Amino acid sequence: MDFVQVETTAPLTLEISQIALPLTALSPTSRIPKDTIRTSLRASTTDSVLAAVYSLGTGGILLSNFLVELGASPVVFGMLSSIPMLVNLVQPLGAYLSERSTSRFQYSLRTHGIGRLLWLVLVISIAGVGWGVVNTHQLVILTLLIVLFSNLLGGLGTASWLSWVAMIVPRQLRGRYFGTRNSAASLTNLVCVPMAGLAVSHWYGGTLQGYGVILLVGIVFGIMGLGCQYFQVDMNPRCLRQQATQNTYYGKLPRTSEIEPEVAKYESSEVAQSIHPPQNQLANSLWKNSNFLRFLLYFSFWTLAVSLSGPFFNLYMLDTLNLDVSYVTIYNSLQAGATLLMLILWGKLADKIGNRPILICIGILVAATPLLWLGIGVNRLDIWLWLPLLHILSGGTWAAIDLCSNNIQLAIAPNKNQSIYFAIAAAVAGASGALGTTIGSFIVQFAQFGGLLGLFALSSLFRLAALVPLFFVKEPGR
């Protein structure tokens, strides 16, 4: 459904316990061994599977149904979708902090780990509703607060994680690897989403209690997913030199006391300027990178256009069409299945012809998709044929959009200060996406603007217009 990824210069044998230590230093003449890359990529793929289970309860259809059961208004749904995008404004701050950390892994634990544990408060509060301690209105407000702070912490860690993975994955394998990684997550959704929907719908204690159980299971899997990052080769951003290249290996140093003088020596020399570049120099490089600015223009307008209607398709099915949550989870599993089948194909195709042509061609199809919702009703033909076909179409097309958007961003951002570029792109897109969902939620509130169906048509026009800047973006190496 529519909503809002070697060779060594000398023999190296590395133990996992050595790789994942938080204190690391740059070895300028060595590369990550192939076996270490394979281990890291397998760990990242496993992380994506466990994170997909975590996402079942903390977002998507189950969280939307939870709020519908609590009687939340369309404005609440708009806020629910705008918060994760709006908090992307903190990504530049997160990139700044991460570049001054000594370990990508430890930084990820401090941000994503705490953010995922916050959801335990909602589990306890759901139990409090049954005991009469918390009412439904308070539960809606608490849910929005947890979404806010959880995503705020996640936003602080996203740029660091993306930069970490970009250093591990060989450039020529990005399309295939991220296609495989996302396929694994989609397969997890294909299997788990309908099971979770049925469990919530038929839970003997009621749907609210059933959601609380699924959320608790998701939190456990989410923490296990972070544990998988221990087996990814760790990076120390503070020891990056100005000319650091893709897949540079960072070996551990034995003691903290031995590292601190080295870092101090770097910072007292000319190399310190490459570790902590002056802010005006970084700003100048950003403004001079016209290709990146064109990508930002496309990315922000596209996110705004998609966010106009993206959060409200679930609301349309659950509220307007009054469908049972088990039906909607089946539709979502069909979408995940289509994503699973198409991701590997899109990944291989992107490696051959590039990401920009796919984004343009499939983007036109994605822009037309909201118009297909205009004739959907509650008759059997729509429920059993057209809605499943719409979700299958969305799964296949959005697989291409998500994969290629990620890949082209990795290609455009220079290796130097890469996490800063990722953070700025996410912040700009987050602000425009939050603006889109806010505008969409107010349009839905007023029937004279056409309600949900009028919003779908407006979003389709905006999506087509948002594709124009993409024609002027140049993909490096193509």
PDB file of N, CA and C in Angstrom, residues 115 122 134 169 180 208-209 289 382 397 405 408 411 415-416 454 470:
ATOM      1  N   GLY A 115      15.348   4.089  22.342  1.00  0.00           N
ATOM      2  CA  GLY A 115      14.104   4.390  21.638  1.00  0.00           C
ATOM      3  C   GLY A 115      13.164   3.195  21.584  1.00  0.00           C
ATOM      4  N   LEU A 122       4.179   1.991  26.831  1.00  0.00           N
ATOM      5  CA  LEU A 122       2.848   1.820  26.248  1.00  0.00           C
ATOM      6  C   LEU A 122       2.266   0.450  26.610  1.00  0.00           C
ATOM      7  N   VAL A 134      -5.775   4.111  33.493  1.00  0.00           N
ATOM      8  CA  VAL A 134      -5.590   4.997  32.350  1.00  0.00           C
ATOM      9  C   VAL A 134      -6.840   4.944  31.484  1.00  0.00           C
ATOM     10  N   VAL A 169      29.193  -2.057   2.742  1.00  0.00           N
ATOM     11  CA  VAL A 169      28.708  -2.664   1.502  1.00  0.00           C
ATOM     12  C   VAL A 169      29.537  -2.167   0.320  1.00  0.00           C
ATOM     13  N   THR A 180      18.263  -7.785  -1.547  1.00  0.00           N
ATOM     14  CA  THR A 180      18.148  -9.008  -0.751  1.00  0.00           C
ATOM     15  C   THR A 180      17.757  -8.693   0.687  1.00  0.00           C
ATOM     16  N   LEU A 208      -7.448  -4.437  22.240  1.00  0.00           N
ATOM     17  CA  LEU A 208      -6.443  -3.606  22.901  1.00  0.00           C
ATOM     18  C   LEU A 208      -5.409  -4.470  23.620  1.00  0.00           C
ATOM     19  N   GLN A 209      -5.882  -5.457  24.330  1.00  0.00           N
ATOM     20  CA  GLN A 209      -4.968  -6.350  25.033  1.00  0.00           C
ATOM     21  C   GLN A 209      -4.148  -7.168  24.042  1.00  0.00           C
ATOM     22  N   ASN A 289      27.764  21.713  -4.250  1.00  0.00           N
ATOM     23  CA  ASN A 289      27.366  20.415  -4.804  1.00  0.00           C
ATOM     24  C   ASN A 289      25.968  20.547  -5.407  1.00  0.00           C
ATOM     25  N   ASP A 382     -14.725  -5.303  -4.920  1.00  0.00           N
ATOM     26  CA  ASP A 382     -13.653  -4.411  -4.473  1.00  0.00           C
ATOM     27  C   ASP A 382     -12.863  -5.018  -3.315  1.00  0.00           C
ATOM     28  N   THR A 397       5.762  -1.548  -6.882  1.00  0.00           N
ATOM     29  CA  THR A 397       6.287  -0.241  -7.291  1.00  0.00           C
ATOM     30  C   THR A 397       7.086   0.434  -6.182  1.00  0.00           C
ATOM     31  N   SER A 405      15.826   5.044  -4.316  1.00  0.00           N
ATOM     32  CA  SER A 405      16.043   6.312  -3.605  1.00  0.00           C
ATOM     33  C   SER A 405      17.208   6.186  -2.638  1.00  0.00           C
ATOM     34  N   ILE A 408      20.587   5.837  -4.848  1.00  0.00           N
ATOM     35  CA  ILE A 408      21.053   7.048  -5.523  1.00  0.00           C
ATOM     36  C   ILE A 408      21.548   8.068  -4.503  1.00  0.00           C
ATOM     37  N   ALA A 411      25.032   7.086  -3.714  1.00  0.00           N
ATOM     38  CA  ALA A 411      25.945   7.389  -4.813  1.00  0.00           C
ATOM     39  C   ALA A 411      26.267   8.878  -4.893  1.00  0.00           C
ATOM     40  N   ASN A 415      32.154  10.615  -0.101  1.00  0.00           N
ATOM     41  CA  ASN A 415      32.631   9.815   1.025  1.00  0.00           C
ATOM     42  C   ASN A 415      32.992  10.687   2.226  1.00  0.00           C
ATOM     43  N   LYS A 416      33.540  11.859   1.946  1.00  0.00           N
ATOM     44  CA  LYS A 416      33.904  12.767   3.036  1.00  0.00           C
ATOM     45  C   LYS A 416      32.639  13.369   3.652  1.00  0.00           C
ATOM     46  N   GLY A 454     -10.885  13.339  -2.321  1.00  0.00           N
ATOM     47  CA  GLY A 454     -10.301  14.548  -2.897  1.00  0.00           C
ATOM     48  C   GLY A 454      -8.823  14.658  -2.586  1.00  0.00           C
ATOM     49  N   LEU A 470      13.816  15.471 -10.763  1.00  0.00           N
ATOM     50  CA  LEU A 470      14.608  14.252 -10.900  1.00  0.00           C
ATOM     51  C   LEU A 470      15.244  14.143 -12.284  1.00  0.00           C
TER      52      LEU A 470
END
